[in-house]
Amino acid sequence: MAGSKTYYLTTPIYYVNDVPHIGHAYTTLACDVLARFMRLDGYDVKFLTGTDEHGQKVEKSAQAAGVDPQAFTDRVSQNFRDLVGVMDYSNDDFIRTTEPRHVASVQALWTRLVEAGDIYLGSYAGWYSVRDEAFYGTDELRDGPNGKKIAPTGAECEWVEEPSYFFRLSAWQDRLLAFYDANPDFILPPGKRNEVVAFVKGGLQDLSVSRTTFKWGIPVPGDDAHIMYVWLDALTNYITAVGYPQTEGGEFAKYWPADLHMVGKDILRFHAVYWPAFLMAAGLQPPKRVFAHGWWTIEGQKMSKSLGNVIAPETLVKTYGLDQTRYFLLREVPFGNDGDFSHAAMVRRINSELANDYGNLVQRVLSMIGKNCGAQVPQPGPFTEADEALLGRARALLGTLRAEIGVQAFHKALDAVWAVVGDANRYVDEQAPWALKKTDPARMATVLYVLAETIRHLAILTQPVMPAASSRILDQLALGPDARGFDRLGQGGALVPGTALPAPQGVFPRYVEEPKT
RNA sequence: GGCAGCGUAGCUCAGUGGUAGAGCAGGGGAAUCAUAAUCCCUUGGUCGGGGGUUCAAAUCCCUCCGCUGCUACCA
């Protein structure tokens, strides 16, 4: 399988100055599910995440903490590495922008861009607010006393001019538009694509890509007075991780261009405009897709430190369980849209869909097999039309999921799986194996076999979203590690009658509210 | 302001010209294998307001109201 089909996907690198919250967890979760799905489907997957560790804010935070920036980032980036364990992410690499491999990569890319004539030295001038650490456009400012300009934030601005290197972004407008046109799925969802195209059509200015006002960053080759613009630094991580500047052979040849950059909607432009332009200028291929997902609100309110409603991923996992949390985040909201997290919705999903629909289906079937079939995979007789119908729907799921996961429609993929869960529950009621037990034990065995085989399909297919629970179900079907890939779906990997099965155990407990004190 | 999108059952949403749909919530019933889980039936909407095109509009056009996103160098 290795060497044939590859899939390279990335999360953004997270800014170490932030504390990990549900939003970070969500982005990486989506990638993790995709990565697991593709691996099970036989792809050679590389799944990358990491931390963005340069910039003025980090420099200041380190200063405030009284430590040097490197020691500071060593400490805070651990928060994000810990998140990997909390959420059971299966990333293959964790990159940090302070690593030597990345510094070398960024400087190589810079040099390449200079050689290509796309970077030149100019000067950046504008109205700067020292208090806000930001430049403002003339149209944003109002006149204050003594001819001062006042920013929207109320801060006084002064005219500042500093030398800066520029990237010739303006030269790439037409080529970017041609690229979007030739690759209609480069930006998803479609609404976001339209925004980006409109933005680029509106005209592009050259981009200031160096700074001289602080030091914590990667020095510009040959001009140590400048450090590189954080986005040029940060975006390059995606090629650093596959070995850039080594582009011949190795991981770069194997994995680039990336199949997917998953990003939050707030950083779409950097990935969908600047990044392809940088890459094309360097003679490299742009990624195949950038997907911009939405944001979460909490109980209907925007997440914010001042409201005190920021949810740490650990809290969710401790309160509801890891698989439950992973399921909820991908099931509750059409992927790409904004969504709301609420306790009530979470409990509804856990109890109705996981415990009652899926968990109880597994339990009722395995329990009947345990009691009535000698705790072995039952021996089926001839299949009826109803049997074939259910098996057919279970076997058709893979095709559906490939299509939905292929466009990052996680909610639709799960919806399709639960449609079969519903079919299976209806089938149990219609076939009533508990009645067949007395009238036609052979038919009962067939019905239970069909159900066990259906559950096998469901559990194999829910592995990417709920690895632990799915694994426990597969354990209960006595399926070993080599019997859990998508290549085993369908008749080829069918359960073997007579195989001994362990005693069934519940996999999805109901969420019971703590009694009020 | 400009551009784009949205407004459909209590809630979340699907439905782009031909007798209004799903899930959840609410009501009734069946069954009893199972985590009192499951299954069946059912209440419920002048499809944001108004106007127009059409034999026929949630679906096309105009307009009004409300909401959201984008409108570059803070990440």
Coordinates of C-alpha atoms (C1' of nucleotides) in Angstrom, one line a residue:
Chain A
M1 CA 0.0 0.0 0.0
A2 CA 2.8 2.4 0.8
G3 CA 4.1 4.3 -2.2
S4 CA 0.8 4.1 -4.1
K5 CA -1.7 6.5 -2.7
T6 CA -0.6 9.3 -0.4
Y7 CA -2.4 12.0 1.5
Y8 CA -0.8 14.9 3.2
L9 CA -2.8 17.1 5.5
T10 CA -2.1 19.9 7.9
T11 CA -3.6 21.9 10.7
P12 CA -2.5 25.5 11.1
I13 CA 0.4 25.9 13.5
Y14 CA -1.1 27.3 16.6
Y15 CA 0.2 30.5 18.1
V16 CA 1.9 29.6 21.4
N17 CA 0.7 32.7 23.1
D18 CA -2.8 31.3 23.1
V19 CA -4.2 28.7 25.5
P20 CA -5.7 25.7 23.7
H21 CA -9.5 25.8 23.5
I22 CA -12.3 24.1 21.8
G23 CA -11.5 25.9 18.5
H24 CA -8.0 24.5 18.3
A25 CA -9.2 21.1 19.3
Y26 CA -11.8 21.2 16.6
T27 CA -9.5 22.0 13.8
T28 CA -7.1 19.3 14.7
L29 CA -9.9 16.8 15.3
A30 CA -11.2 17.3 11.8
C31 CA -7.8 16.5 10.4
D32 CA -7.3 13.6 12.8
V33 CA -10.6 12.0 11.6
L34 CA -9.6 12.6 8.0
A35 CA -6.1 11.1 8.6
R36 CA -7.5 8.0 10.3
F37 CA -10.1 7.5 7.5
M38 CA -7.5 7.8 4.8
R39 CA -5.1 5.4 6.6
L40 CA -7.9 2.8 7.0
D41 CA -8.6 3.3 3.3
G42 CA -5.1 2.3 2.4
Y43 CA -3.4 5.7 1.9
D44 CA 0.1 6.5 3.0
V45 CA -0.9 9.5 5.2
K46 CA 1.2 12.3 6.6
F47 CA -0.7 14.4 9.2
L48 CA 1.1 17.5 10.5
T49 CA 0.3 19.9 13.3
G50 CA 2.5 22.2 15.4
T51 CA 3.1 25.6 16.9
D52 CA 3.9 29.0 15.6
E53 CA 6.4 30.5 18.1
H54 CA 7.8 33.7 16.7
G55 CA 6.4 37.3 16.8
Q56 CA 6.2 40.4 18.8
K57 CA 3.5 39.1 21.2
V58 CA 5.6 36.1 22.1
E59 CA 8.6 38.3 22.6
K60 CA 6.7 40.5 25.0
S61 CA 5.1 37.7 26.9
A62 CA 8.5 36.1 27.4
Q63 CA 9.8 39.5 28.6
A64 CA 6.9 39.8 31.0
A65 CA 7.5 36.3 32.3
G66 CA 11.2 37.2 32.7
V67 CA 12.6 34.4 30.5
D68 CA 14.2 34.4 27.1
P69 CA 11.8 33.7 24.2
Q70 CA 13.1 30.3 23.5
A71 CA 12.6 29.1 27.1
F72 CA 9.2 30.7 27.0
T73 CA 8.1 28.9 23.9
D74 CA 9.6 25.6 25.0
R75 CA 7.2 25.9 27.9
V76 CA 4.0 27.1 26.4
S77 CA 4.2 25.0 23.2
Q78 CA 3.9 22.1 25.6
N79 CA 0.2 23.1 26.1
F80 CA -0.4 22.1 22.4
R81 CA 1.6 19.0 22.5
D82 CA -0.4 17.9 25.5
L83 CA -3.6 18.5 23.6
V84 CA -2.5 15.7 21.2
G85 CA -2.7 13.2 24.1
V86 CA -6.0 14.6 25.5
M87 CA -7.8 14.3 22.1
D88 CA -5.9 11.2 21.0
Y89 CA -4.7 12.8 17.8
S90 CA -2.7 10.6 15.4
N91 CA -0.4 13.3 13.9
D92 CA 2.8 12.0 12.3
D93 CA 4.8 15.0 13.1
F94 CA 4.7 18.1 15.4
I95 CA 6.6 21.0 14.0
R96 CA 7.8 24.1 15.9
T97 CA 8.8 27.2 14.0
T98 CA 11.8 27.6 16.3
E99 CA 13.4 24.3 15.1
P100 CA 16.6 24.5 13.1
R101 CA 15.0 22.6 10.2
H102 CA 12.3 25.3 9.9
V103 CA 14.7 28.2 10.1
A104 CA 16.8 26.7 7.3
S105 CA 13.7 26.1 5.3
V106 CA 12.3 29.6 5.6
Q107 CA 15.6 31.2 4.8
A108 CA 15.9 28.9 1.7
L109 CA 12.5 29.9 0.5
W110 CA 13.3 33.6 1.1
T111 CA 16.5 33.3 -0.9
R112 CA 14.6 31.5 -3.7
L113 CA 12.0 34.4 -3.8
V114 CA 14.8 37.0 -3.9
E115 CA 16.4 35.1 -6.8
A116 CA 13.1 34.9 -8.6
G117 CA 12.8 38.7 -8.3
D118 CA 9.7 38.6 -6.2
I119 CA 11.2 40.2 -3.1
Y120 CA 12.6 43.7 -3.1
L121 CA 13.7 46.3 -0.5
G122 CA 11.5 49.3 -0.1
S123 CA 10.0 51.2 2.8
Y124 CA 6.9 50.8 4.7
A125 CA 5.1 54.0 5.7
G126 CA 1.9 54.5 7.5
W127 CA 0.1 55.8 10.5
Y128 CA 1.2 53.7 13.4
S129 CA -0.2 53.5 16.9
V130 CA 2.5 52.6 19.5
R131 CA -0.3 51.7 21.9
D132 CA -2.0 49.3 19.6
E133 CA 1.1 48.1 17.9
A134 CA -0.7 48.4 14.6
F135 CA -0.8 50.4 11.4
Y136 CA -4.0 52.1 10.3
G137 CA -5.3 53.2 6.9
T138 CA -6.0 56.8 6.3
D139 CA -9.7 56.1 5.9
E140 CA -9.8 54.6 9.4
L141 CA -8.5 57.6 11.1
R142 CA -10.1 60.8 12.4
D143 CA -8.5 64.1 13.1
G144 CA -7.6 64.8 16.7
P145 CA -6.3 68.0 18.4
N146 CA -2.9 69.4 17.2
G147 CA -3.2 67.7 13.9
K148 CA -2.9 64.3 15.4
K149 CA -4.6 61.3 13.9
I150 CA -6.7 59.2 16.1
A151 CA -7.2 55.5 15.5
P152 CA -10.7 53.8 15.9
T153 CA -9.4 52.5 19.2
G154 CA -8.9 56.1 20.4
A155 CA -5.1 55.8 20.3
E156 CA -2.9 58.5 18.9
C157 CA -1.1 57.6 15.7
E158 CA 2.1 58.9 14.2
W159 CA 3.5 58.8 10.7
V160 CA 6.2 56.1 10.6
E161 CA 8.5 55.1 7.9
E162 CA 10.8 52.1 8.1
P163 CA 12.7 50.0 5.6
S164 CA 11.0 46.8 4.7
Y165 CA 11.3 44.0 2.2
F166 CA 8.2 43.5 0.0
F167 CA 6.8 40.5 -1.8
R168 CA 5.6 41.4 -5.2
L169 CA 2.0 40.1 -4.5
S170 CA 0.5 42.6 -7.0
A171 CA 2.2 40.7 -9.8
W172 CA 0.3 37.5 -8.9
Q173 CA -3.3 38.7 -9.1
D174 CA -4.0 37.2 -12.6
R175 CA -2.2 34.0 -11.9
L176 CA -4.0 33.5 -8.7
L177 CA -7.4 34.1 -10.3
A178 CA -6.4 31.7 -13.1
F179 CA -5.4 29.1 -10.4
Y180 CA -8.8 29.5 -8.6
D181 CA -10.5 29.2 -11.9
A182 CA -8.7 26.0 -12.9
N183 CA -9.2 24.5 -9.4
P184 CA -12.8 25.1 -8.3
D185 CA -12.4 23.0 -5.2
F186 CA -9.2 24.7 -4.0
I187 CA -11.2 26.7 -1.5
L188 CA -14.0 25.1 0.4
P189 CA -16.8 25.7 1.4
P190 CA -17.9 27.5 -1.8
G191 CA -19.1 30.6 0.0
K192 CA -15.6 31.2 1.3
R193 CA -14.1 30.7 -2.1
N194 CA -16.3 33.5 -3.5
E195 CA -15.0 35.8 -0.8
V196 CA -11.4 35.1 -1.6
V197 CA -11.9 35.5 -5.4
A198 CA -13.7 38.8 -4.8
F199 CA -10.9 39.9 -2.6
V200 CA -8.2 39.1 -5.2
K201 CA -10.3 40.6 -8.0
G202 CA -10.4 43.8 -6.0
G203 CA -6.6 44.2 -6.5
L204 CA -3.6 43.2 -4.6
Q205 CA -0.8 45.4 -3.2
D206 CA 2.7 44.3 -2.5
L207 CA 3.1 42.7 0.9
S208 CA 5.5 43.9 3.5
V209 CA 7.4 40.8 4.5
S210 CA 10.0 41.9 7.0
R211 CA 10.1 43.8 10.3
T212 CA 12.7 45.8 12.1
T213 CA 10.8 46.7 15.2
F214 CA 11.4 43.5 17.1
K215 CA 13.8 40.7 17.1
W216 CA 12.0 37.4 17.9
G217 CA 11.8 35.8 14.4
I218 CA 13.9 34.4 11.6
P219 CA 16.5 36.8 10.3
V220 CA 16.4 37.8 6.7
P221 CA 19.4 36.2 4.9
G222 CA 22.1 38.8 4.4
D223 CA 20.3 41.5 6.3
D224 CA 20.2 40.8 10.0
A225 CA 18.5 44.1 10.8
H226 CA 15.3 42.5 9.4
I227 CA 13.3 39.5 10.6
M228 CA 10.7 37.8 8.5
Y229 CA 7.1 38.6 8.5
V230 CA 5.4 36.0 10.7
W231 CA 3.1 34.6 8.0
L232 CA 5.9 34.0 5.6
D233 CA 7.6 32.2 8.5
A234 CA 4.5 30.3 9.6
L235 CA 3.1 29.1 6.3
T236 CA 6.4 27.7 5.3
N237 CA 6.1 25.1 8.0
Y238 CA 4.0 23.0 5.6
I239 CA 6.9 22.4 3.3
T240 CA 9.5 22.3 6.1
A241 CA 7.9 19.3 7.4
V242 CA 8.3 17.4 4.2
G243 CA 12.0 18.3 3.9
Y244 CA 12.2 21.6 2.1
P245 CA 14.5 22.8 0.7
Q246 CA 15.3 19.3 -0.3
T247 CA 12.7 18.9 -3.1
E248 CA 14.2 16.0 -5.0
G249 CA 13.1 12.6 -3.7
G250 CA 12.3 12.1 -0.1
E251 CA 9.1 13.3 1.6
F252 CA 8.7 16.4 -0.5
A253 CA 8.5 14.4 -3.7
K254 CA 6.2 11.9 -2.0
Y255 CA 3.8 14.3 -0.3
W256 CA 3.9 17.7 -1.9
P257 CA 1.6 19.4 -2.9
A258 CA -0.4 18.9 0.3
D259 CA -3.9 17.5 -0.2
L260 CA -5.4 19.7 2.4
H261 CA -4.7 22.6 4.7
M262 CA -7.4 22.8 7.3
V263 CA -7.8 26.3 8.7
G264 CA -10.3 28.4 10.7
K265 CA -12.1 30.9 8.7
D266 CA -10.1 33.8 10.3
I267 CA -6.9 32.8 8.6
L268 CA -8.3 31.8 5.2
R269 CA -6.7 34.6 3.3
F270 CA -3.2 33.9 4.3
H271 CA -3.6 30.3 3.1
A272 CA -5.7 30.9 0.0
V273 CA -4.0 34.1 -1.3
Y274 CA -0.5 34.7 0.1
W275 CA 0.6 31.1 0.4
P276 CA -0.2 30.0 -3.2
A277 CA 1.5 33.2 -4.4
F278 CA 4.6 32.5 -2.3
L279 CA 4.8 28.9 -3.6
M280 CA 4.2 29.7 -7.2
A281 CA 6.8 32.5 -7.0
A282 CA 9.3 29.9 -5.7
G283 CA 8.4 27.5 -8.5
L284 CA 6.5 25.2 -6.2
Q285 CA 3.0 23.8 -6.5
P286 CA 0.2 25.3 -4.4
P287 CA -1.7 22.9 -2.1
K288 CA -4.7 21.1 -3.5
R289 CA -7.2 22.4 -1.1
V290 CA -7.7 24.9 1.8
F291 CA -10.8 24.2 3.9
A292 CA -12.1 27.1 6.1
H293 CA -14.3 25.8 8.9
G294 CA -16.5 27.8 11.3
W295 CA -16.3 28.9 14.9
W296 CA -18.0 27.6 18.0
T297 CA -20.2 29.6 20.3
I298 CA -20.8 28.4 23.9
E299 CA -24.4 28.2 25.0
G300 CA -25.3 30.8 22.4
Q301 CA -22.5 33.2 23.4
K302 CA -19.3 34.1 21.7
M303 CA -16.3 32.5 23.4
S304 CA -14.3 35.1 25.2
K305 CA -11.9 35.4 28.2
S306 CA -14.0 38.3 29.6
L307 CA -17.1 36.2 29.6
G308 CA -15.2 33.4 31.2
N309 CA -16.8 30.8 29.0
V310 CA -13.8 29.5 27.2
I311 CA -13.9 25.7 27.3
A312 CA -10.7 23.8 27.7
P313 CA -10.7 20.5 25.7
E314 CA -9.7 18.6 28.8
T315 CA -12.9 19.7 30.5
L316 CA -15.1 18.4 27.7
V317 CA -13.2 15.1 27.6
K318 CA -13.5 14.7 31.4
T319 CA -17.1 15.6 31.5
Y320 CA -18.5 13.7 28.5
G321 CA -15.8 11.3 27.4
L322 CA -13.4 11.5 24.5
D323 CA -15.3 9.6 21.9
Q324 CA -18.5 11.4 22.8
T325 CA -16.8 14.8 22.5
R326 CA -15.2 13.9 19.1
Y327 CA -18.6 12.6 17.9
F328 CA -20.5 15.7 19.0
L329 CA -18.1 18.2 17.5
L330 CA -18.3 16.6 14.0
R331 CA -22.0 15.6 14.1
E332 CA -23.7 18.7 15.6
V333 CA -22.8 21.2 12.9
P334 CA -22.5 21.1 9.1
F335 CA -18.8 21.2 8.7
G336 CA -17.8 24.7 7.5
N337 CA -20.6 26.5 9.4
D338 CA -20.4 28.1 12.7
G339 CA -21.9 26.1 15.5
D340 CA -23.1 26.3 19.1
F341 CA -21.9 24.0 21.9
S342 CA -24.4 23.5 24.6
H343 CA -24.6 21.0 27.4
A344 CA -28.2 20.1 26.5
A345 CA -27.3 19.4 22.8
M346 CA -24.3 17.3 23.9
V347 CA -26.4 15.2 26.3
R348 CA -29.0 14.7 23.6
R349 CA -26.5 13.4 21.1
I350 CA -24.8 11.2 23.7
N351 CA -28.0 9.6 25.0
S352 CA -30.1 9.5 21.8
E353 CA -27.6 8.7 19.2
L354 CA -24.7 7.0 20.9
A355 CA -26.3 5.2 23.8
N356 CA -29.8 4.5 22.5
D357 CA -29.3 4.1 18.8
Y358 CA -25.8 2.8 18.3
G359 CA -24.7 1.4 21.7
N360 CA -28.0 -0.3 22.4
L361 CA -28.1 -1.8 18.9
V362 CA -24.7 -3.4 19.6
Q363 CA -25.6 -4.5 23.1
R364 CA -29.0 -6.0 22.2
V365 CA -27.5 -8.0 19.3
L366 CA -24.3 -9.2 21.0
S367 CA -26.3 -10.0 24.1
M368 CA -28.7 -12.2 22.1
I369 CA -25.8 -13.9 20.4
G370 CA -24.1 -14.5 23.8
K371 CA -27.1 -16.1 25.3
N372 CA -28.6 -17.9 22.4
C373 CA -25.7 -18.8 20.0
G374 CA -23.2 -20.3 22.5
A375 CA -21.2 -17.0 22.5
Q376 CA -20.0 -17.8 18.9
V377 CA -20.6 -16.0 15.6
P378 CA -23.8 -17.7 14.5
Q379 CA -24.1 -20.0 11.5
P380 CA -26.3 -18.2 8.9
G381 CA -28.7 -20.0 6.6
P382 CA -29.9 -18.6 3.2
F383 CA -30.4 -14.9 3.2
T384 CA -33.8 -13.4 2.6
E385 CA -34.5 -10.2 0.7
A386 CA -34.6 -8.3 4.0
D387 CA -31.2 -9.7 5.0
E388 CA -29.7 -8.7 1.7
A389 CA -31.2 -5.3 1.9
L390 CA -29.7 -4.5 5.3
L391 CA -26.3 -6.0 4.3
G392 CA -26.4 -4.1 1.1
R393 CA -26.9 -0.8 2.9
A394 CA -24.1 -1.5 5.3
R395 CA -21.7 -2.4 2.4
A396 CA -22.7 0.7 0.5
L397 CA -21.6 3.0 3.3
L398 CA -18.0 3.0 2.3
G399 CA -18.7 4.6 -1.0
T400 CA -20.9 7.2 0.6
L401 CA -18.4 8.0 3.2
R402 CA -15.5 8.3 0.7
A403 CA -17.6 10.9 -1.1
E404 CA -18.6 12.9 1.9
I405 CA -15.2 12.7 3.7
G406 CA -13.7 13.7 0.4
V407 CA -15.3 17.1 0.6
Q408 CA -14.9 17.3 4.4
A409 CA -18.7 16.8 5.0
F410 CA -18.2 15.0 8.3
H411 CA -21.8 15.6 9.4
K412 CA -23.2 14.0 6.3
A413 CA -20.9 11.0 6.7
L414 CA -22.1 10.4 10.2
D415 CA -25.7 11.0 9.1
A416 CA -25.2 8.2 6.5
V417 CA -23.8 5.8 9.2
W418 CA -26.7 6.5 11.5
A419 CA -29.2 5.9 8.8
V420 CA -27.9 2.3 8.7
V421 CA -28.0 2.2 12.5
G422 CA -31.6 3.0 12.2
D423 CA -32.1 0.4 9.5
A424 CA -30.5 -2.2 11.8
N425 CA -32.7 -1.3 14.7
R426 CA -35.8 -1.6 12.5
Y427 CA -34.6 -4.9 11.2
V428 CA -34.3 -6.2 14.7
D429 CA -37.8 -5.3 15.5
E430 CA -39.2 -6.6 12.3
Q431 CA -37.3 -9.9 12.5
A432 CA -37.9 -10.3 16.2
P433 CA -35.2 -12.9 16.8
W434 CA -36.4 -13.4 20.4
A435 CA -39.6 -14.9 18.9
L436 CA -37.6 -16.9 16.3
K437 CA -35.7 -18.4 19.2
K438 CA -38.8 -20.5 19.9
T439 CA -40.2 -21.0 16.4
D440 CA -37.2 -21.2 14.1
P441 CA -33.7 -21.2 15.8
A442 CA -31.9 -21.5 12.4
R443 CA -33.6 -18.4 11.1
M444 CA -32.7 -16.6 14.4
A445 CA -29.1 -17.5 13.8
T446 CA -29.3 -16.0 10.3
V447 CA -30.8 -12.8 11.6
L448 CA -28.2 -12.4 14.3
Y449 CA -25.5 -13.1 11.8
V450 CA -26.7 -10.4 9.5
L451 CA -26.9 -8.0 12.4
A452 CA -23.4 -8.9 13.6
E453 CA -22.1 -8.4 10.1
T454 CA -23.8 -5.0 9.9
I455 CA -22.3 -4.0 13.3
R456 CA -18.9 -5.0 12.0
H457 CA -19.3 -2.6 9.1
L458 CA -20.5 0.2 11.4
A459 CA -17.7 -0.3 13.9
I460 CA -15.0 -0.3 11.2
L461 CA -16.4 2.8 9.7
T462 CA -16.8 4.7 13.0
Q463 CA -13.1 4.1 13.9
P464 CA -11.9 7.5 12.6
V465 CA -14.4 9.5 14.7
M466 CA -14.5 7.3 17.7
P467 CA -11.4 5.2 17.9
A468 CA -11.7 3.8 21.4
A469 CA -15.4 2.8 21.4
S470 CA -15.2 1.4 17.9
S471 CA -12.2 -0.6 18.9
R472 CA -14.1 -2.1 21.9
I473 CA -17.0 -3.1 19.6
L474 CA -14.5 -4.8 17.2
D475 CA -12.9 -6.5 20.2
Q476 CA -16.4 -7.9 21.0
L477 CA -16.6 -9.3 17.5
A478 CA -13.2 -10.9 18.0
L479 CA -11.7 -9.0 15.2
G480 CA -7.9 -8.5 15.4
P481 CA -5.9 -5.4 14.4
D482 CA -5.5 -6.7 10.9
A483 CA -9.2 -7.2 10.4
R484 CA -10.2 -3.5 10.8
G485 CA -9.2 -1.8 7.6
F486 CA -11.6 -0.7 5.0
D487 CA -10.3 -3.4 2.7
R488 CA -12.0 -5.9 5.0
L489 CA -15.4 -4.4 4.4
G490 CA -17.8 -6.3 2.3
Q491 CA -18.0 -10.1 2.0
G492 CA -14.2 -10.6 1.8
G493 CA -13.8 -9.9 5.6
A494 CA -17.1 -11.4 6.7
L495 CA -17.4 -12.8 10.2
V496 CA -16.6 -16.5 10.4
P497 CA -19.3 -18.6 11.9
G498 CA -18.2 -20.5 15.0
T499 CA -15.7 -17.9 16.1
A500 CA -15.8 -17.5 19.9
L501 CA -17.0 -14.1 21.1
P502 CA -16.2 -12.5 24.4
A503 CA -19.0 -11.4 26.8
P504 CA -20.6 -8.2 25.6
Q505 CA -20.1 -5.0 27.5
G506 CA -21.8 -1.6 27.1
V507 CA -19.7 0.8 25.0
F508 CA -21.7 4.1 25.2
P509 CA -23.1 4.8 28.7
R510 CA -26.0 7.2 29.0
Y511 CA -25.1 10.6 30.4
V512 CA -26.9 10.9 33.7
E513 CA -27.2 14.4 35.1
E514 CA -25.6 15.0 38.5
P515 CA -28.5 15.3 41.0
K516 CA -28.8 18.9 42.1
T517 CA -27.6 19.5 45.7
Chain B
rG1 C1' -21.5 52.5 1.6
rG2 C1' -20.2 48.3 -2.0
rC3 C1' -20.3 42.9 -2.9
rA4 C1' -22.1 38.1 -1.3
rG5 C1' -25.4 35.0 1.5
rC6 C1' -29.4 33.9 4.7
rG7 C1' -34.6 34.3 6.7
rU8 C1' -39.1 27.1 5.8
rA9 C1' -42.9 23.2 11.8
rG10 C1' -41.2 24.8 19.2
rC11 C1' -35.5 23.9 18.0
rU12 C1' -31.6 22.6 14.1
rC13 C1' -32.0 22.4 9.1
rA14 C1' -33.0 19.8 3.8
rG15 C1' -35.8 21.1 -0.2
rU16 C1' -34.1 25.9 -6.9
rG17 C1' -41.3 25.7 -11.0
rG18 C1' -45.9 21.1 -10.3
rU19 C1' -50.4 18.8 -4.4
rA20 C1' -44.9 21.5 2.0
rG21 C1' -39.9 17.5 4.3
rA22 C1' -36.2 15.2 8.0
rG23 C1' -34.1 14.8 12.9
rC24 C1' -35.0 16.4 17.9
rA25 C1' -39.0 18.1 21.1
rG26 C1' -44.7 17.2 22.0
rG27 C1' -49.1 13.3 21.8
rG28 C1' -50.9 8.1 21.1
rG29 C1' -49.8 2.9 20.5
rA30 C1' -46.9 -1.9 19.9
rA31 C1' -43.2 -4.9 21.5
rU32 C1' -40.1 -6.8 25.6
rC33 C1' -33.9 -9.1 22.8
rA34 C1' -31.4 -4.6 24.9
rU35 C1' -28.0 0.7 28.3
rA36 C1' -36.7 1.7 30.2
rA37 C1' -33.1 1.3 25.1
rU38 C1' -36.4 0.0 20.3
rC39 C1' -40.4 0.1 16.6
rC40 C1' -45.1 2.2 14.5
rC41 C1' -48.6 6.2 14.1
rU42 C1' -49.4 11.3 15.0
rU43 C1' -50.0 17.1 16.4
rG44 C1' -47.5 21.1 14.2
rG45 C1' -45.8 25.6 9.0
rU46 C1' -50.5 31.8 5.1
rC47 C1' -42.0 28.5 3.4
rG48 C1' -39.7 37.1 6.7
rG49 C1' -43.7 41.3 4.5
rG50 C1' -45.6 43.2 -0.1
rG51 C1' -45.9 43.2 -5.5
rG52 C1' -45.0 40.7 -10.2
rU53 C1' -44.0 36.6 -14.1
rU54 C1' -46.5 31.7 -14.9
rC55 C1' -51.7 27.1 -16.1
rA56 C1' -48.5 26.5 -11.6
rA57 C1' -43.5 29.8 -7.0
rA58 C1' -40.5 28.1 -0.8
rU59 C1' -38.3 27.6 -5.7
rC60 C1' -37.8 33.1 -11.1
rC61 C1' -38.1 38.9 -11.0
rC62 C1' -38.8 43.7 -8.2
rU63 C1' -39.2 46.0 -3.5
rC64 C1' -39.2 46.4 1.9
rC65 C1' -37.7 44.5 6.8
rG66 C1' -34.2 41.6 9.7
rC67 C1' -29.6 38.8 10.3
rU68 C1' -24.6 37.2 8.8
rG69 C1' -19.9 37.3 6.1
rC70 C1' -16.1 39.9 3.1
rU71 C1' -14.3 44.8 2.0
rA72 C1' -5.6 43.3 3.1
rC73 C1' -0.6 43.5 5.8
rC74 C1' -3.0 41.9 14.9
rA75 C1' -2.3 36.9 14.7

